[in-house]
Amino acid sequence: MDRPIKFRTLLLLVCTSLMTLPSIAQREETGIDSGWHFALGHAYDATKDFYNGTGAFSYFAKAGNGDGAAAPGFDDRAWRVVDLPHDWAVELPFDPKGSGSHGYRAIGRNFPAASVGWYRKSFFIPASDLGRRISIRFDGVFRDSKVWVNGFYLGNEQGGYNGFTYDITDYLNYGGGNIIAVRADVTMEEGWFYEGAGIYRHVWLTKTAAMHVAEDGLSVHARVDGLQSDGKGHASATSAEITSGVSIANEGRVAQNFRILQTIIDTAAKPVATGGIDRLTLAPHETRQYATMLSLSHPQLWCLDDPYLYRLVTRILRGDSTVDSCVTGFGVRTIRFDPDSGFFLNGVHIKLHGTNNHQDHAGVGVALPDALWDYRIRCLKGIGANAYRCSHNPPAPELLDACDRLGMLVIDENRWMGTTPQLTDPLRRMILRDRNHPSVIAWSIGNEEWSIEGTPTGARVASTLQDYVHGLDSTRPVTAAVSGGWGAGISTVLQVMGFNYIAHGSTDEQHARFPWQSGMGTEEGMTNATRGVYVDDSAGHHLVAYDRRPYPGYYSIEEGWKYYAARPYLAGMFIWSGFDYRGEPTPFGWPSVSSNTGMLDVCGFPKDDAWYLRSWWTDQPVLHVFPHWNWQGREGQQIPVWVYSNCREVELFLNGKSLGRKSMRDNSHLEWEVAYHPGVLEAVGYKDGKRVLKDVIRTTGEPRRVVLESGVVLSGSNKGDVAVVDVKVTDAAGLPVTVADNEILFTLHGPGKIIGVGNGDPVSHEADKFVERIVAVPIGNLRVKVLGVAAAGGLRGPADSDLPAAADSGQQWSANVRQDYDDKDWSRDFDKITADTTARTVVYRADIEWPGFPGSARVRLFYKSIGRDQRVYLNGRLLGRPGDSSARSEFPLDASLLQKGRNVLAVVAQPFRRKYPWDNVNRDPGLVQVVIPPQPWRRRLFNGLAQVIVKATGEPGPITLTAESAGLQPGDIILRK
């Protein structure tokens, strides 16, 4: 598995090899994923939501007045530090009061304390950046996000799947520190499937000159000439005309003269075409699009087997200096949907072997590392899939990058179907962002919009959106997934009709009535099946893995594919679904927490149906016999045995005895009823009468050893490299025990970390992640007592060398700091004290209600100064003297200093003074942070398998994963030497 390389990160390499001209204010695009501080807020209780929006002049009232956790000076030291992408929902427990569509995680309307998340990050902007345009781009935040920079409110993005950008140029501290604050609220669901929570995609900081290529302002389209096919599924072309639209923005205050220079480079970084436009001018604050044209001779075409990618380097030059530059990946290819003959890529007919997929994976939720997209696409290609439908939302950019690199066709899908500007703008952003990906072959404007599918309103909405899409990109057709009302409404206007389930109507009738319209099965062939299960267990929510209809009238996988394979006018079929996914646990509810519809489970482990697709979606020889052959206690009973194969004949043997040879019909499978006896079940495949394949299943013994396997060796010290490790157990003969359910414990050694575990069980409530838990214990009930005039030179007390020490009984404040001191008559009139200009010594006292925590917990006081020349005591014991050197201090606390119940924090100090009545004087002494270490990583095998995802942290050194289970020999795997 190769780690994805983003086009953004290639810019430096490309510029180094191509640019000999001097540059000024070059574009910088930096990922800012590391070191974010995270904490849960509250959906409606402001006191538990860090008091955001409660100030007399909040962020809606006055510019720069972000308050609470949005304020630049907010103390987030006690928050947990996380790296992005991050999904906090996958870290939460399961609860029957949770939403079934979201997999019963304890999040949403019934869980206000877990449905709002806050993120904060500090970053430095050098003084030399003054004069540049600086923006922050979020690839996706779920959901309803609000963003502040240095207390300035930037905006709100309600959609959880849309990328969005804010220009923060005017709000920054140049030559100093800056703070980003993000609030995400997932109280309301957007879809009916697991969607996660938080900043689950990348965040980028972009710096450009005042004149630059506008965001997503570059389009590339290839017109191919001399297209020829060799008759074996491959094509070539004599030339290609590359048309580029370049949108240039001048956000400066003076007109700019410039020129555009473009170079196409091949995969060896060799320039193969150059062109541009000279003598251009942009007025101040003007944006204009320019068209350029370059030619390629005998281009390498992008196709499924050889997804060749060119890169277009665009430079904006003023005189001899490069003002801005960017790199755009593209492929040279043609696509065509024919109403009678289906889909063509580069003039070659291709039947679409598609899958529908949501965006979550075992262990990590929706926060997928880049390399995991490659893993998932490779899994799908392994079962013969050549097309991917983004169900039902704009995808992560890294998914499309993976599809471009690996050769996977894509239906790119809009989330909201509507024609108001608020609803078309996300569609616009999706198209502008994704239009240069050669993998994208269609834009989907909607999915199963039941209330309008068969109505005149639906036809009007779809027509408007289709025209809108064509105004942005006319190189691809528009489709929508329609589940009812065929022959009316939406289905009457679409360029490419998307059929969702033949149970809803007749595709033949639709084709006859609308002969101009192409068609494909956007959802078809659904089987509810649990990996490795061969006897229905309705009580346990496990369903047999034999292919069968999910509901009366609906088609199984085999029936669906036979239907689409037999009709040339249908471009192909998209299985529901490729992977299992969290949520929508059809046909069950609680305690099931994920779907059963995938050809692969949530880990990517194939179910038996995957071999059916391999048989008829690939040209590779395939032979697969199932079920397993461990049926102790059922000796002599009949067991259904199925075979998936593309061999012309298959013969089945049990313990060497033939059970008969059967012929295989196209797109079918074979069945036997076999009386169980332990031993060896063997299938032999024949072509032209010759034995070509065999598949063997054996009865296994008890588990003896843990085995770890991975197709990836982590390379170098690249931060973010990912290894997906399969976990299984073997018996004494080394055979995998496919019915094992042992609990496995994992330990990682070296510069990496485990980021998730899974096993594919749709009913499992085991943790996907084992992360430290942080509890913030408040310090409340602040009161104050004036002791008198301060002594000359400050407060009298113990010398620093005496710290820590008990309160000195000879000091006038000694009794006031003891835990048992009677302070019921102390004042809470802090305004009077801060307004008093007489220099006085005061004692503050506050309570810490200590609930008690495990002995392994780490405890720290994050103190915020509430006076000058301070001494801080806990239950009468001196912790330290922050003095005036810092407004904030930290004190590690020994658990012996705290007792269950009431504890007292006392501070002896000179009070802060207010210069003006409206000045805010800190009255918050901070809080006590408790860090509870995570439990060891572990996961129980489900039908013999589990998965561990390991991510490199960037430092050099070997990485080894070890797995242990009670009574078994441990296993290990070296992921990096």
Short mmCIF file of C-alpha atoms in Angstrom, two decimals, residues 323-655:
data_model
loop_
_atom_site.label_atom_id
_atom_site.label_comp_id
_atom_site.label_asym_id
_atom_site.label_seq_id
_atom_site.Cartn_x
_atom_site.Cartn_y
_atom_site.Cartn_z
CA VAL A 323 4.14 35.61 -8.04
CA ASP A 324 2.11 32.42 -7.65
CA SER A 325 2.27 28.82 -8.80
CA CYS A 326 0.16 25.74 -8.39
CA VAL A 327 0.12 22.13 -9.58
CA THR A 328 -3.01 20.45 -10.94
CA GLY A 329 -3.18 16.72 -11.55
CA PHE A 330 -5.23 15.49 -14.49
CA GLY A 331 -5.67 12.55 -16.81
CA VAL A 332 -6.22 12.39 -20.54
CA ARG A 333 -9.30 10.29 -21.20
CA THR A 334 -12.74 10.35 -22.80
CA ILE A 335 -16.03 9.21 -21.28
CA ARG A 336 -19.37 8.56 -22.93
CA PHE A 337 -22.71 7.22 -21.75
CA ASP A 338 -24.69 5.74 -24.65
CA PRO A 339 -28.48 5.22 -24.21
CA ASP A 340 -28.31 1.85 -25.97
CA SER A 341 -24.79 0.57 -25.36
CA GLY A 342 -23.82 1.73 -21.88
CA PHE A 343 -20.54 3.34 -20.80
CA PHE A 344 -17.34 3.90 -22.77
CA LEU A 345 -13.91 4.94 -21.47
CA ASN A 346 -11.52 6.08 -24.22
CA GLY A 347 -13.93 4.57 -26.72
CA VAL A 348 -13.74 1.14 -25.08
CA HIS A 349 -16.96 -0.34 -23.74
CA ILE A 350 -16.81 -0.98 -19.99
CA LYS A 351 -19.55 -2.44 -17.85
CA LEU A 352 -19.62 -0.57 -14.56
CA HIS A 353 -18.90 -2.93 -11.66
CA GLY A 354 -19.76 -0.46 -8.92
CA THR A 355 -20.16 -0.31 -5.18
CA ASN A 356 -21.81 2.22 -2.88
CA ASN A 357 -19.81 3.28 0.14
CA HIS A 358 -20.02 5.53 3.16
CA GLN A 359 -16.86 7.04 4.58
CA ASP A 360 -16.19 5.23 7.87
CA HIS A 361 -13.81 2.39 8.66
CA ALA A 362 -13.33 0.09 11.63
CA GLY A 363 -11.40 1.63 14.50
CA VAL A 364 -11.17 5.18 13.17
CA GLY A 365 -14.74 6.18 12.33
CA VAL A 366 -14.74 8.86 9.64
CA ALA A 367 -11.27 10.20 10.55
CA LEU A 368 -9.38 8.16 7.97
CA PRO A 369 -5.64 8.61 7.49
CA ASP A 370 -4.82 9.24 3.84
CA ALA A 371 -3.25 5.83 3.32
CA LEU A 372 -6.42 4.09 4.50
CA TRP A 373 -8.27 5.40 1.41
CA ASP A 374 -5.75 3.52 -0.72
CA TYR A 375 -6.34 0.40 1.33
CA ARG A 376 -10.11 0.60 0.85
CA ILE A 377 -9.91 1.22 -2.89
CA ARG A 378 -7.49 -1.69 -3.28
CA CYS A 379 -9.92 -3.91 -1.35
CA LEU A 380 -12.71 -2.97 -3.75
CA LYS A 381 -10.56 -3.48 -6.83
CA GLY A 382 -9.67 -6.87 -5.38
CA ILE A 383 -13.29 -8.02 -5.73
CA GLY A 384 -13.49 -6.74 -9.32
CA ALA A 385 -15.05 -3.33 -8.69
CA ASN A 386 -14.14 -0.59 -11.16
CA ALA A 387 -16.55 2.13 -9.99
CA TYR A 388 -17.34 3.85 -6.70
CA ARG A 389 -20.40 5.89 -5.76
CA CYS A 390 -19.85 8.43 -2.98
CA SER A 391 -22.92 7.70 -0.92
CA HIS A 392 -24.35 10.20 -0.19
CA ASN A 393 -22.11 13.21 0.08
CA PRO A 394 -19.02 14.92 -1.33
CA PRO A 395 -16.00 12.76 -0.52
CA ALA A 396 -12.70 13.53 1.13
CA PRO A 397 -10.25 14.89 -1.48
CA GLU A 398 -7.88 12.05 -0.62
CA LEU A 399 -10.46 9.48 -1.73
CA LEU A 400 -10.55 10.98 -5.21
CA ASP A 401 -6.75 11.17 -5.23
CA ALA A 402 -6.67 7.43 -4.51
CA CYS A 403 -9.21 6.70 -7.25
CA ASP A 404 -7.15 8.75 -9.72
CA ARG A 405 -3.96 6.88 -8.84
CA LEU A 406 -5.40 3.38 -8.64
CA GLY A 407 -7.92 3.46 -11.49
CA MET A 408 -11.42 3.62 -10.03
CA LEU A 409 -14.35 5.43 -11.68
CA VAL A 410 -16.43 7.67 -9.43
CA ILE A 411 -19.94 9.06 -9.15
CA ASP A 412 -19.44 12.26 -7.14
CA GLU A 413 -22.59 12.97 -5.14
CA ASN A 414 -24.16 16.13 -3.78
CA ARG A 415 -25.60 16.08 -0.26
CA TRP A 416 -28.63 18.42 -0.42
CA MET A 417 -31.01 18.54 -3.36
CA GLY A 418 -32.37 22.07 -3.63
CA THR A 419 -32.21 25.18 -5.78
CA THR A 420 -31.84 28.04 -3.30
CA PRO A 421 -28.40 29.68 -3.24
CA GLN A 422 -27.76 28.22 0.20
CA LEU A 423 -28.24 24.71 -1.24
CA THR A 424 -26.59 25.16 -4.64
CA ASP A 425 -23.44 26.70 -3.20
CA PRO A 426 -22.20 23.41 -1.67
CA LEU A 427 -22.82 21.75 -5.04
CA ARG A 428 -20.81 24.50 -6.73
CA ARG A 429 -17.93 24.05 -4.31
CA MET A 430 -17.92 20.29 -4.84
CA ILE A 431 -17.77 20.59 -8.61
CA LEU A 432 -15.07 23.27 -8.66
CA ARG A 433 -12.97 21.25 -6.22
CA ASP A 434 -13.38 17.87 -7.95
CA ARG A 435 -13.69 18.70 -11.66
CA ASN A 436 -10.06 17.90 -12.54
CA HIS A 437 -10.14 14.34 -11.24
CA PRO A 438 -10.15 11.92 -14.21
CA SER A 439 -11.82 9.31 -12.01
CA VAL A 440 -15.04 11.35 -11.76
CA ILE A 441 -17.43 10.31 -14.55
CA ALA A 442 -20.76 11.74 -13.34
CA TRP A 443 -22.21 14.32 -10.98
CA SER A 444 -25.08 13.08 -8.83
CA ILE A 445 -27.50 15.79 -7.73
CA GLY A 446 -29.49 13.70 -5.26
CA ASN A 447 -30.44 10.39 -3.73
CA GLU A 448 -33.89 8.92 -3.08
CA GLU A 449 -35.71 12.21 -2.63
CA TRP A 450 -38.97 10.41 -1.96
CA SER A 451 -41.24 13.41 -1.54
CA ILE A 452 -40.44 14.83 -4.99
CA GLU A 453 -39.17 11.88 -7.04
CA GLY A 454 -42.31 11.37 -9.11
CA THR A 455 -43.71 14.89 -9.02
CA PRO A 456 -43.59 17.96 -11.30
CA THR A 457 -41.71 19.72 -8.51
CA GLY A 458 -39.04 17.07 -8.68
CA ALA A 459 -38.71 17.52 -12.43
CA ARG A 460 -38.31 21.29 -12.04
CA VAL A 461 -35.72 20.96 -9.27
CA ALA A 462 -33.72 18.34 -11.19
CA SER A 463 -33.84 20.36 -14.41
CA THR A 464 -32.61 23.50 -12.67
CA LEU A 465 -29.80 21.62 -10.94
CA GLN A 466 -28.79 19.83 -14.13
CA ASP A 467 -28.48 23.16 -15.96
CA TYR A 468 -26.61 24.60 -12.99
CA VAL A 469 -24.10 21.75 -13.07
CA HIS A 470 -23.57 22.11 -16.82
CA GLY A 471 -22.78 25.77 -16.30
CA LEU A 472 -19.90 24.71 -14.05
CA ASP A 473 -18.76 21.58 -15.89
CA SER A 474 -20.18 20.38 -19.18
CA THR A 475 -17.73 17.48 -19.58
CA ARG A 476 -19.67 15.00 -17.44
CA PRO A 477 -23.32 13.97 -17.35
CA VAL A 478 -25.72 14.50 -14.47
CA THR A 479 -27.47 11.68 -12.66
CA ALA A 480 -29.54 11.10 -9.53
CA ALA A 481 -30.46 7.94 -7.66
CA VAL A 482 -34.22 7.43 -7.98
CA SER A 483 -36.00 4.83 -5.87
CA GLY A 484 -39.58 5.38 -7.00
CA GLY A 485 -41.79 7.32 -9.39
CA TRP A 486 -40.01 6.00 -12.47
CA GLY A 487 -41.51 7.50 -15.60
CA ALA A 488 -42.43 10.75 -13.87
CA GLY A 489 -40.80 13.64 -12.06
CA ILE A 490 -37.02 13.50 -11.68
CA SER A 491 -36.66 10.44 -13.89
CA THR A 492 -38.02 12.30 -16.95
CA VAL A 493 -35.25 14.91 -17.15
CA LEU A 494 -32.00 13.23 -16.09
CA GLN A 495 -29.22 12.69 -18.60
CA VAL A 496 -28.33 9.41 -16.91
CA MET A 497 -31.12 7.72 -15.01
CA GLY A 498 -30.00 6.21 -11.72
CA PHE A 499 -32.12 3.18 -10.84
CA ASN A 500 -32.32 2.32 -7.14
CA TYR A 501 -33.67 -1.23 -6.87
CA ILE A 502 -35.62 -2.96 -9.61
CA ALA A 503 -38.38 -3.67 -7.11
CA HIS A 504 -39.56 -0.10 -7.77
CA GLY A 505 -40.32 -0.51 -11.47
CA SER A 506 -39.19 -1.63 -14.90
CA THR A 507 -35.97 -0.35 -16.42
CA ASP A 508 -37.13 -1.76 -19.77
CA GLU A 509 -40.22 0.45 -19.70
CA GLN A 510 -38.17 3.50 -18.72
CA HIS A 511 -35.76 2.84 -21.59
CA ALA A 512 -38.62 2.44 -24.06
CA ARG A 513 -40.34 5.68 -22.97
CA PHE A 514 -37.12 7.73 -22.82
CA PRO A 515 -34.84 6.28 -25.50
CA TRP A 516 -32.56 9.35 -25.35
CA GLN A 517 -31.72 8.66 -21.70
CA SER A 518 -28.80 6.56 -20.52
CA GLY A 519 -29.21 4.43 -17.41
CA MET A 520 -27.33 2.61 -14.67
CA GLY A 521 -28.18 0.86 -11.42
CA THR A 522 -27.07 3.31 -8.76
CA GLU A 523 -28.19 0.83 -6.07
CA GLU A 524 -28.99 -2.83 -6.63
CA GLY A 525 -28.32 -6.30 -5.30
CA MET A 526 -28.54 -6.07 -1.54
CA THR A 527 -27.94 -9.05 0.72
CA ASN A 528 -28.00 -8.86 4.50
CA ALA A 529 -25.16 -11.20 5.45
CA THR A 530 -22.68 -11.46 8.33
CA ARG A 531 -19.14 -12.56 7.54
CA GLY A 532 -18.45 -16.16 8.53
CA VAL A 533 -22.02 -16.93 9.69
CA TYR A 534 -23.82 -19.88 8.06
CA VAL A 535 -26.80 -20.43 10.38
CA ASP A 536 -29.24 -17.60 11.03
CA ASP A 537 -29.10 -16.31 14.60
CA SER A 538 -31.92 -13.79 14.80
CA ALA A 539 -31.55 -13.46 18.57
CA GLY A 540 -27.87 -12.68 18.17
CA HIS A 541 -28.46 -10.46 15.10
CA HIS A 542 -26.20 -12.53 12.85
CA LEU A 543 -27.39 -13.55 9.37
CA VAL A 544 -26.15 -16.27 7.06
CA ALA A 545 -23.57 -15.34 4.44
CA TYR A 546 -25.41 -17.17 1.65
CA ASP A 547 -26.67 -14.74 -0.97
CA ARG A 548 -30.41 -14.26 -0.73
CA ARG A 549 -33.06 -11.59 -1.19
CA PRO A 550 -33.26 -9.09 1.66
CA TYR A 551 -36.99 -8.42 1.16
CA PRO A 552 -39.73 -9.77 -1.09
CA GLY A 553 -39.44 -8.20 -4.53
CA TYR A 554 -35.82 -7.08 -4.05
CA TYR A 555 -32.97 -8.80 -5.83
CA SER A 556 -30.03 -10.64 -4.31
CA ILE A 557 -26.49 -9.89 -5.47
CA GLU A 558 -26.59 -12.64 -8.08
CA GLU A 559 -30.08 -11.79 -9.31
CA GLY A 560 -29.21 -8.12 -9.56
CA TRP A 561 -26.04 -8.69 -11.54
CA LYS A 562 -27.73 -11.12 -13.90
CA TYR A 563 -30.39 -8.49 -14.63
CA TYR A 564 -27.88 -5.74 -15.41
CA ALA A 565 -25.44 -7.99 -17.26
CA ALA A 566 -28.22 -9.06 -19.63
CA ARG A 567 -29.15 -5.48 -20.67
CA PRO A 568 -26.60 -3.66 -22.85
CA TYR A 569 -28.41 -0.32 -22.46
CA LEU A 570 -27.67 -0.34 -18.73
CA ALA A 571 -24.17 0.98 -18.11
CA GLY A 572 -23.70 -1.17 -15.05
CA MET A 573 -24.67 -1.69 -11.45
CA PHE A 574 -23.57 -0.31 -8.09
CA ILE A 575 -23.93 -2.89 -5.31
CA TRP A 576 -25.37 -1.78 -1.99
CA SER A 577 -22.83 -1.82 -0.47
CA GLY A 578 -19.08 -2.31 -0.91
CA PHE A 579 -18.19 -2.11 2.79
CA ASP A 580 -20.37 -2.60 5.82
CA TYR A 581 -20.76 0.69 7.64
CA ARG A 582 -21.73 1.90 11.09
CA GLY A 583 -25.36 2.74 11.60
CA GLU A 584 -28.49 1.71 9.68
CA PRO A 585 -28.26 -1.80 11.17
CA THR A 586 -30.77 -3.31 8.72
CA PRO A 587 -32.78 -5.43 9.34
CA PHE A 588 -32.27 -5.10 13.10
CA GLY A 589 -32.15 -2.42 15.76
CA TRP A 590 -30.34 -2.39 19.09
CA PRO A 591 -28.03 -4.10 19.98
CA SER A 592 -26.86 -4.19 16.32
CA VAL A 593 -24.74 -1.12 15.61
CA SER A 594 -23.70 -1.51 11.97
CA SER A 595 -25.07 -2.69 8.65
CA ASN A 596 -24.85 -6.18 7.15
CA THR A 597 -25.02 -5.20 3.47
CA GLY A 598 -21.35 -5.00 2.48
CA MET A 599 -19.41 -7.31 0.23
CA LEU A 600 -16.66 -6.55 2.75
CA ASP A 601 -17.14 -5.96 6.46
CA VAL A 602 -16.17 -2.68 8.17
CA CYS A 603 -12.54 -3.87 8.34
CA GLY A 604 -12.39 -4.80 4.66
CA PHE A 605 -12.45 -8.56 5.30
CA PRO A 606 -14.33 -10.15 2.37
CA LYS A 607 -17.60 -11.96 2.85
CA ASP A 608 -18.32 -14.94 0.64
CA ASP A 609 -20.32 -12.81 -1.81
CA ALA A 610 -17.07 -11.04 -2.68
CA TRP A 611 -15.95 -14.23 -4.46
CA TYR A 612 -19.14 -14.23 -6.51
CA LEU A 613 -18.23 -10.77 -7.80
CA ARG A 614 -14.61 -11.80 -8.37
CA SER A 615 -15.88 -14.69 -10.46
CA TRP A 616 -17.90 -12.54 -12.85
CA TRP A 617 -16.31 -9.08 -12.51
CA THR A 618 -12.73 -10.19 -13.25
CA ASP A 619 -10.92 -12.32 -15.81
CA GLN A 620 -8.85 -13.99 -13.12
CA PRO A 621 -9.52 -17.70 -12.40
CA VAL A 622 -11.64 -17.92 -9.24
CA LEU A 623 -12.74 -20.87 -7.12
CA HIS A 624 -14.19 -20.47 -3.63
CA VAL A 625 -16.03 -23.05 -1.57
CA PHE A 626 -17.86 -22.34 1.68
CA PRO A 627 -18.88 -22.58 4.55
CA HIS A 628 -16.13 -23.49 7.02
CA TRP A 629 -15.92 -27.15 7.98
CA ASN A 630 -16.11 -27.01 11.79
CA TRP A 631 -19.55 -28.34 12.68
CA GLN A 632 -18.84 -30.39 15.79
CA GLY A 633 -22.07 -31.86 17.14
CA ARG A 634 -23.75 -31.87 13.72
CA GLU A 635 -22.14 -35.03 12.36
CA GLY A 636 -24.33 -36.59 9.65
CA GLN A 637 -26.50 -33.50 9.27
CA GLN A 638 -26.87 -31.81 5.89
CA ILE A 639 -24.80 -28.64 5.42
CA PRO A 640 -25.43 -26.35 2.41
CA VAL A 641 -22.18 -26.03 0.47
CA TRP A 642 -21.86 -23.32 -2.17
CA VAL A 643 -19.18 -22.71 -4.74
CA TYR A 644 -18.40 -19.42 -6.46
CA SER A 645 -16.26 -19.84 -9.55
CA ASN A 646 -15.80 -18.89 -13.19
CA CYS A 647 -14.59 -22.37 -14.03
CA ARG A 648 -16.83 -24.19 -16.50
CA GLU A 649 -17.22 -27.21 -14.20
CA VAL A 650 -16.65 -27.85 -10.50
CA GLU A 651 -16.35 -31.17 -8.67
CA LEU A 652 -16.75 -31.43 -4.91
CA PHE A 653 -14.93 -33.96 -2.71
CA LEU A 654 -15.34 -34.83 0.97
CA ASN A 655 -12.43 -36.72 2.46
#
